[in-house]
mmCIF file of C-alpha atoms in Angstrom:
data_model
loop_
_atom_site.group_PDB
_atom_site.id
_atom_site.type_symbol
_atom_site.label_atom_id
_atom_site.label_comp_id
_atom_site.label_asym_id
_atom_site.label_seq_id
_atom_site.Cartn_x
_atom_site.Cartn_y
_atom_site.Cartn_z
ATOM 1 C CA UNK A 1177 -220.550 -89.499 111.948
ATOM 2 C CA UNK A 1178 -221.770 -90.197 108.454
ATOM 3 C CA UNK A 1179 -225.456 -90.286 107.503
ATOM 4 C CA UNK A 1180 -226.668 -93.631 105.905
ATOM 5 C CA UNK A 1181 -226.727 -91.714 102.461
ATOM 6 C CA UNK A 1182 -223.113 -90.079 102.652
ATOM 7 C CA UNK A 1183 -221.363 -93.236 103.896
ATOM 8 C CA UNK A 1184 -222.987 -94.769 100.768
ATOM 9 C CA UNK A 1185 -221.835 -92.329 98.202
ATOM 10 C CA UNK A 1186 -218.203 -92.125 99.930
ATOM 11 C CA UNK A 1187 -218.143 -95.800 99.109
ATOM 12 C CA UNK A 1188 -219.395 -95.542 95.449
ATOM 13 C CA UNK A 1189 -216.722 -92.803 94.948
ATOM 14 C CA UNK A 1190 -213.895 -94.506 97.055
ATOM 15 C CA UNK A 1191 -214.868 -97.731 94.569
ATOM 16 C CA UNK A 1192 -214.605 -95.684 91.277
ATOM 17 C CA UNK A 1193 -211.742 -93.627 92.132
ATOM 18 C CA UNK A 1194 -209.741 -96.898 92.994
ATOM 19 C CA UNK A 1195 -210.818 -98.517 89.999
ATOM 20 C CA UNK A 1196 -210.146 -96.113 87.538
ATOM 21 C CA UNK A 1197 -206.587 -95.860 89.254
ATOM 22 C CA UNK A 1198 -206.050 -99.920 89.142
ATOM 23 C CA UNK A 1199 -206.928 -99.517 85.283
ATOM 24 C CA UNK A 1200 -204.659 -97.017 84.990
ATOM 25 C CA UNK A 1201 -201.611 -98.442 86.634
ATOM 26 C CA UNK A 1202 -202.619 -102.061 84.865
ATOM 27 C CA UNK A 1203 -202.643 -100.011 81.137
ATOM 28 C CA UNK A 1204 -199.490 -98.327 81.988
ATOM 29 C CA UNK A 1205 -197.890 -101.682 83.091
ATOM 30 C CA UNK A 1206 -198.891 -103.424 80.016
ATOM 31 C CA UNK A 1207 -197.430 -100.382 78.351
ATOM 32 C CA UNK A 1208 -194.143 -100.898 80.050
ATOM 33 C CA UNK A 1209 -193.738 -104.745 79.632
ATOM 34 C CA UNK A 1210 -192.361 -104.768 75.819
ATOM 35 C CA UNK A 1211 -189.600 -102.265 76.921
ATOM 36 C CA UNK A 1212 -189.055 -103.880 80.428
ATOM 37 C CA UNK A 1213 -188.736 -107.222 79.214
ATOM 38 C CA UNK A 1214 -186.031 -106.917 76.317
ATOM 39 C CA UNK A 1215 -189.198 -108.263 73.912
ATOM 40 C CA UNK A 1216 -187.094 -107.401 71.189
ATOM 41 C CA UNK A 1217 -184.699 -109.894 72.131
ATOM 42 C CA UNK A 1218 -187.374 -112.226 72.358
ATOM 43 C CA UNK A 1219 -185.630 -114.551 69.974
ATOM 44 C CA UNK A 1220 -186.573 -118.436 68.644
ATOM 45 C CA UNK A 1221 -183.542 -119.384 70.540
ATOM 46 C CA UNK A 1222 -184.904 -117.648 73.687
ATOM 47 C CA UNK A 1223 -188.345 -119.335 73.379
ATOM 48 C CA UNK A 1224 -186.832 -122.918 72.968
ATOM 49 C CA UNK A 1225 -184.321 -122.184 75.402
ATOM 50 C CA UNK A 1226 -187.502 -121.408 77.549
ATOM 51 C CA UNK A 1227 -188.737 -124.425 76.823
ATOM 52 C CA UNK A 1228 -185.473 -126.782 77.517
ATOM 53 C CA UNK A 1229 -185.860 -125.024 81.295
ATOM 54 C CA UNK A 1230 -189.881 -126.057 81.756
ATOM 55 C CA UNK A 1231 -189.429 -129.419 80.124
ATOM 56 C CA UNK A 1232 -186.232 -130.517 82.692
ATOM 57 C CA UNK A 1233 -187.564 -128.928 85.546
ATOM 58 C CA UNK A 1234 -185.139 -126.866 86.687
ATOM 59 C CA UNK A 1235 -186.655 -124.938 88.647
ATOM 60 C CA UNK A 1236 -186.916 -128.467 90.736
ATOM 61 C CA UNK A 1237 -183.780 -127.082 91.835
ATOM 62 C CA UNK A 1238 -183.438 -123.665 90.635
ATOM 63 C CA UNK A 1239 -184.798 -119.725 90.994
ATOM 64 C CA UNK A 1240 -185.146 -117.559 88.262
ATOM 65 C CA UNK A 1241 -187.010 -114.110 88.513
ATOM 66 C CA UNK A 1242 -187.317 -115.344 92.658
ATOM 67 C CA UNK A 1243 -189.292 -117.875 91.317
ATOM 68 C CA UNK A 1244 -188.373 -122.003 92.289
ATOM 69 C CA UNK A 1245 -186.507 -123.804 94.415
ATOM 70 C CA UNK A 1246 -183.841 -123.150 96.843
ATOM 71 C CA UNK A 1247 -181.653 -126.153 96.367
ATOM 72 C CA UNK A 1248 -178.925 -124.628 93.510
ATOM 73 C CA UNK A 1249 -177.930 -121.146 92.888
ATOM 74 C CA UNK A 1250 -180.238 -118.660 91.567
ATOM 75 C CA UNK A 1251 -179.795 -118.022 87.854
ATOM 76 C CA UNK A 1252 -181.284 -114.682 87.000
ATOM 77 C CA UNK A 1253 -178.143 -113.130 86.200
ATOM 78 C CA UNK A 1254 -175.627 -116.320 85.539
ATOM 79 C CA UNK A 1255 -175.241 -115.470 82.204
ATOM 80 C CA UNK A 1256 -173.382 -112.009 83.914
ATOM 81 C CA UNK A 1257 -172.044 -113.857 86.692
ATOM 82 C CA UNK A 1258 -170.131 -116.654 84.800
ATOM 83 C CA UNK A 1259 -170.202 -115.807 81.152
ATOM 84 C CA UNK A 1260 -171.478 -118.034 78.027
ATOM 85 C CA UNK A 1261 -167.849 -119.669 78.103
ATOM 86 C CA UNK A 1262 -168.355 -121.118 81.402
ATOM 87 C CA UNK A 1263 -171.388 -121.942 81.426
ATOM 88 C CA UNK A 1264 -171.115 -124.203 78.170
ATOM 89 C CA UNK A 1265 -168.340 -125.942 79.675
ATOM 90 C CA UNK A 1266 -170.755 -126.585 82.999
ATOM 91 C CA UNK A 1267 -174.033 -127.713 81.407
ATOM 92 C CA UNK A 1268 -171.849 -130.283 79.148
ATOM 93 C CA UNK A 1269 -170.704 -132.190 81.938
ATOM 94 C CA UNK A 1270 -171.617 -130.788 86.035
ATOM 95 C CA UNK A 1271 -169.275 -133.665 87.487
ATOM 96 C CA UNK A 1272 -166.329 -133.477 85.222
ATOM 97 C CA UNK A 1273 -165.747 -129.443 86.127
ATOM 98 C CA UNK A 1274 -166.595 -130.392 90.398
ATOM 99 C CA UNK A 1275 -165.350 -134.200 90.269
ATOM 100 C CA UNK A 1276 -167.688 -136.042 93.286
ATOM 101 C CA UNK A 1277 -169.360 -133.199 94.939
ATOM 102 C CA UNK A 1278 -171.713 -131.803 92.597
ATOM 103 C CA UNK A 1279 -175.222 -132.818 92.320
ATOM 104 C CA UNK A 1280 -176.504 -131.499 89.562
ATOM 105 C CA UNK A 1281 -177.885 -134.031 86.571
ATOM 106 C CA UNK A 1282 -175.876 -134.259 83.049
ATOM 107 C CA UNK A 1283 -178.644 -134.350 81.150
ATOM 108 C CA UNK A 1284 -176.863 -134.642 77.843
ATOM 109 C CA UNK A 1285 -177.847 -131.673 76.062
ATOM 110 C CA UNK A 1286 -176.598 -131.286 72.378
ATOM 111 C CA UNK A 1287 -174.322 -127.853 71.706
ATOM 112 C CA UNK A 1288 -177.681 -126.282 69.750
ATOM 113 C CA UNK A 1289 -179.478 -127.360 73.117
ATOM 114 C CA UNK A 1290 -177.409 -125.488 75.264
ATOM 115 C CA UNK A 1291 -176.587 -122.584 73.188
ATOM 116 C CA UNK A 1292 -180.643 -122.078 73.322
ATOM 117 C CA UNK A 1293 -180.310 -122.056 77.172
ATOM 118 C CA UNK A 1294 -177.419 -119.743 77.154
ATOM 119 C CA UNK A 1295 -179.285 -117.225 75.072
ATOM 120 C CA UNK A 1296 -182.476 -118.087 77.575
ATOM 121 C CA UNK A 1297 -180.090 -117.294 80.033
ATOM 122 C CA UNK A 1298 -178.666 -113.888 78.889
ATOM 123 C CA UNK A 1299 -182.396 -112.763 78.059
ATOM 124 C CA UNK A 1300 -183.076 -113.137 81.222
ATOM 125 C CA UNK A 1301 -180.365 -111.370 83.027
ATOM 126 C CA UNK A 1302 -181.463 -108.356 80.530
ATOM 127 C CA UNK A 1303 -184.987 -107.553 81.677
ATOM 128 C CA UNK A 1304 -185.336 -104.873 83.805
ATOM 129 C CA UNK A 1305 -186.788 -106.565 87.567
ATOM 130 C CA UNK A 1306 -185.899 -103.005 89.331
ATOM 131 C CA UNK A 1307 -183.047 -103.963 90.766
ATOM 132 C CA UNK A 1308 -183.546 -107.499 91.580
ATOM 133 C CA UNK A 1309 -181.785 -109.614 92.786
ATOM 134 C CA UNK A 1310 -180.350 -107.083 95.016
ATOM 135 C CA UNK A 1311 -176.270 -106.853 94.250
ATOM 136 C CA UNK A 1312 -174.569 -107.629 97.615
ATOM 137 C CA UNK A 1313 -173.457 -104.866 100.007
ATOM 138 C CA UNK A 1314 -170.398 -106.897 100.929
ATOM 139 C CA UNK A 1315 -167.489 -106.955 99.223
ATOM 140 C CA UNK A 1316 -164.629 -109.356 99.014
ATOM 141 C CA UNK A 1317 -161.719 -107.443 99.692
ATOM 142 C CA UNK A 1318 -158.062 -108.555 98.695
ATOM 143 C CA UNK A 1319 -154.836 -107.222 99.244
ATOM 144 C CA UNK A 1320 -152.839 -108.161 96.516
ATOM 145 C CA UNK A 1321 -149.129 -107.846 96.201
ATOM 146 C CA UNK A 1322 -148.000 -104.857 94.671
ATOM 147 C CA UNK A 1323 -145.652 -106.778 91.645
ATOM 148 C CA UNK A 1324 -145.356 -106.468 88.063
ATOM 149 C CA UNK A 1325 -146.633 -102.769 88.135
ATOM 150 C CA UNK A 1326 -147.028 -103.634 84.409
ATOM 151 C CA UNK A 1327 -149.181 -106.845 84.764
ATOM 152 C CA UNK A 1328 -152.187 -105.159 83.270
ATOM 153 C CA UNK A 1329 -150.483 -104.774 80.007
ATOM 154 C CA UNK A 1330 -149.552 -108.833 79.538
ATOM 155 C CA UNK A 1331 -152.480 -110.439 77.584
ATOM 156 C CA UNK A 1332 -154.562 -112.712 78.675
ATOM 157 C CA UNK A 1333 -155.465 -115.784 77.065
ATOM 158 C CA UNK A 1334 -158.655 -116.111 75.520
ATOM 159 C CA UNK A 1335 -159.511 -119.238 77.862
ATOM 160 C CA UNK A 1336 -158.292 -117.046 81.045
ATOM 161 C CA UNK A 1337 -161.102 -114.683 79.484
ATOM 162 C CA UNK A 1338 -163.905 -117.007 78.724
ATOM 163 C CA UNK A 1339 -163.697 -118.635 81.992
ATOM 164 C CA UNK A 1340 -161.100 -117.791 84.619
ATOM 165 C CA UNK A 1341 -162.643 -114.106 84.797
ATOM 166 C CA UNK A 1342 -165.834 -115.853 86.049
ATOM 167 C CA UNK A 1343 -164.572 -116.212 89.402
ATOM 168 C CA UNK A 1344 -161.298 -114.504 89.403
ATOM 169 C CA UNK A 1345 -159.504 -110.860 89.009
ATOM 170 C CA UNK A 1346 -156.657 -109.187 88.170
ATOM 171 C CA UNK A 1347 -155.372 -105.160 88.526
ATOM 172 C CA UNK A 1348 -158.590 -105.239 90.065
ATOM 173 C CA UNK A 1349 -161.038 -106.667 87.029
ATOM 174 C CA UNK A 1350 -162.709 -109.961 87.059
ATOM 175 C CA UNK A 1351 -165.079 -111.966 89.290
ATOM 176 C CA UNK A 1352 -164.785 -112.045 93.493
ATOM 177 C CA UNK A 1353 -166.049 -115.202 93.538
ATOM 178 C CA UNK A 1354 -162.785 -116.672 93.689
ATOM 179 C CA UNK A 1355 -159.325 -114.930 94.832
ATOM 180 C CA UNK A 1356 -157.280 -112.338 92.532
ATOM 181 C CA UNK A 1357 -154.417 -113.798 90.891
ATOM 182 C CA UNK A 1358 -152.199 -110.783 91.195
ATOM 183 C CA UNK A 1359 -148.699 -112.232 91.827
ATOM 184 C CA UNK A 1360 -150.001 -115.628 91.636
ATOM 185 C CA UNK A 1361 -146.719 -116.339 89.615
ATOM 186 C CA UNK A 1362 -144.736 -115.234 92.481
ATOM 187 C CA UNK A 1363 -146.551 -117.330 95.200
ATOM 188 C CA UNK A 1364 -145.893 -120.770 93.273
ATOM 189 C CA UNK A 1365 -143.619 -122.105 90.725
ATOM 190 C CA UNK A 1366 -144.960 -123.320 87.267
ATOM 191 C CA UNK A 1367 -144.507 -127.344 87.880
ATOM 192 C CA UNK A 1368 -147.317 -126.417 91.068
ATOM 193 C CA UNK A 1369 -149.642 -124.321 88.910
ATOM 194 C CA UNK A 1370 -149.524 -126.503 85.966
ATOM 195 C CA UNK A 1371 -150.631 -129.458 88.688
ATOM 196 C CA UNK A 1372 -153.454 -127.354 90.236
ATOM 197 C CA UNK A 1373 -155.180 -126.144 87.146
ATOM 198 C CA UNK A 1374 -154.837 -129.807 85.533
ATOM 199 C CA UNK A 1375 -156.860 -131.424 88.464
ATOM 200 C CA UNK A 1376 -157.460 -128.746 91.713
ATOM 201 C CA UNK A 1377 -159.358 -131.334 93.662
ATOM 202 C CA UNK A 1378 -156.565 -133.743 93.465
ATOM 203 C CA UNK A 1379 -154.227 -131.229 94.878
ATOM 204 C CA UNK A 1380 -156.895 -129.375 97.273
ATOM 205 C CA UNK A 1381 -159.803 -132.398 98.338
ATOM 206 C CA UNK A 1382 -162.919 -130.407 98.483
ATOM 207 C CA UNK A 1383 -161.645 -127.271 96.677
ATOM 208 C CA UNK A 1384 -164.399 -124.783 95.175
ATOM 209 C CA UNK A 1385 -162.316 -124.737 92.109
ATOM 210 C CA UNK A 1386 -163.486 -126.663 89.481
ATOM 211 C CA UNK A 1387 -161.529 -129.115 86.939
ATOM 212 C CA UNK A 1388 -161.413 -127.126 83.359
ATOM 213 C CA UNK A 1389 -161.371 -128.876 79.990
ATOM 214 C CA UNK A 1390 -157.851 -127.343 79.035
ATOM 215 C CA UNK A 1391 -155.838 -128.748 76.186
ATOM 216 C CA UNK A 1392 -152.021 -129.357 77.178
ATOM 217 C CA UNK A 1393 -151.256 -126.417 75.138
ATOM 218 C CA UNK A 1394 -154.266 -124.404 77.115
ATOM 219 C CA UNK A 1395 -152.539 -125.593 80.257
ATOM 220 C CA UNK A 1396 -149.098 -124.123 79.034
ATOM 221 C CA UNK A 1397 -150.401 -121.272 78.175
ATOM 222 C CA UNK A 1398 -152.228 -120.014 81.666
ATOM 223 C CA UNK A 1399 -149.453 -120.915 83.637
ATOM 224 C CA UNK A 1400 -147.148 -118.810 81.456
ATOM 225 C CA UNK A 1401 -149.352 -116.114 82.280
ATOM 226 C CA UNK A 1402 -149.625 -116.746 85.436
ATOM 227 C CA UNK A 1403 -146.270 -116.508 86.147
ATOM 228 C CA UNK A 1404 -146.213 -112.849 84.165
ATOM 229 C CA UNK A 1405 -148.711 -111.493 86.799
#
């Protein structure tokens, strides 16, 4: 049992030894922020790319950092996720890529505008959070048909790159969003893949795949890799 006197001076010390670590951890925090946070990369296009996400709300919708709403994806690391590629296409137009199902608002952003966001974006997806968000502990796994044993050497066109790889792998690199494309070729004929990537939804109602802005010559050139995979 403590005296009135000790109890006192165990709380003066237990105050100042808990305050002098607080100021320590805060001063070691604020030394830690510059390098944490990619401030280097802190660029103008950053800022107003900031900005553009305050000033539409997005996080009406949106998380960033675990910070928003829980209506739309979180965006911390989209810019890893999808790629600058796919993302342009997406923020241009949301309904012309998911035709009648998604929600989200075209809010007509000009290609400076959305560049800005993209490098908002990628800034973002750079600053050390310790790990967050978490990466998930299960994976999709695939077993894809062992043909072509050379398929990793065909290349890939540079659309396939900028926004096929989002979602999709093959010889094992890519997204797992969607399914690998290994022997894809083999599986349908080129009249059926031309068809799907031209309009999925109109082939598949309610697909997850969305409609890409390909040029007939874009088009050609996919399914002729496809069919080399």
């Amino acid at each position: 049992m403590l005296s009135k006197s000790q109890a006192k001076l165990f709380f003066i010390a237990g105050t100042l030894l808990f305050t002098v670590l607080l100021l320590i951890l805060t001063v070691d925090t604020l030394r830690q922020i510059p390098t944490q946070t990619r401030e280097a990369n802190l660029s103008e296009e950053v800022k107003r790319g900031k900005l553009l996400w305050e000033k539409n709300n997005c996080m009406g919708c949106h998380t960033i950092m675990g910070e928003g709403a829980y209506y739309a994806p979180e965006l911390t690391k989209v810019y890893e996720r999808r790629g600058p590629e796919w993302m342009k296409v997406f923020i241009q137009d949301p309904q012309a890529m998911f035709p009648g199902e998604r929600k989200m608002v075209k809010y007509g952003f000009t290609d400076s505008e959305i560049d800005d966001l993209i490098a908002f974006f990628k800034w973002i997806g750079e600053i050390d959070l310790n790990g967050f968000p978490a990466k998930p502990t299960l994976t999709l796994v695939i077993n894809s048909p062992s043909v072509n044993s050379n398929k990793s050497d065909v290349a890939q066109p540079a659309k396939f790159q900028a926004l096929c790889t989002a979602c999709h792998s093959v010889s094992g690199k890519g997204g797992n969003v969607g399914p690998a494309l290994d022997g894809v070729g083999k599986k349908y004929n080129s009249e059926y893949l031309h068809k799907w990537l031209s309009n999925p939804a109109e082939v598949k109602p309610g697909t997850a795949m969305p409609k890409l802005p390909l040029t007939e010559e874009e088009l050609n050139e996919l399914v002729k890799y496809l069919g080399q995979i």
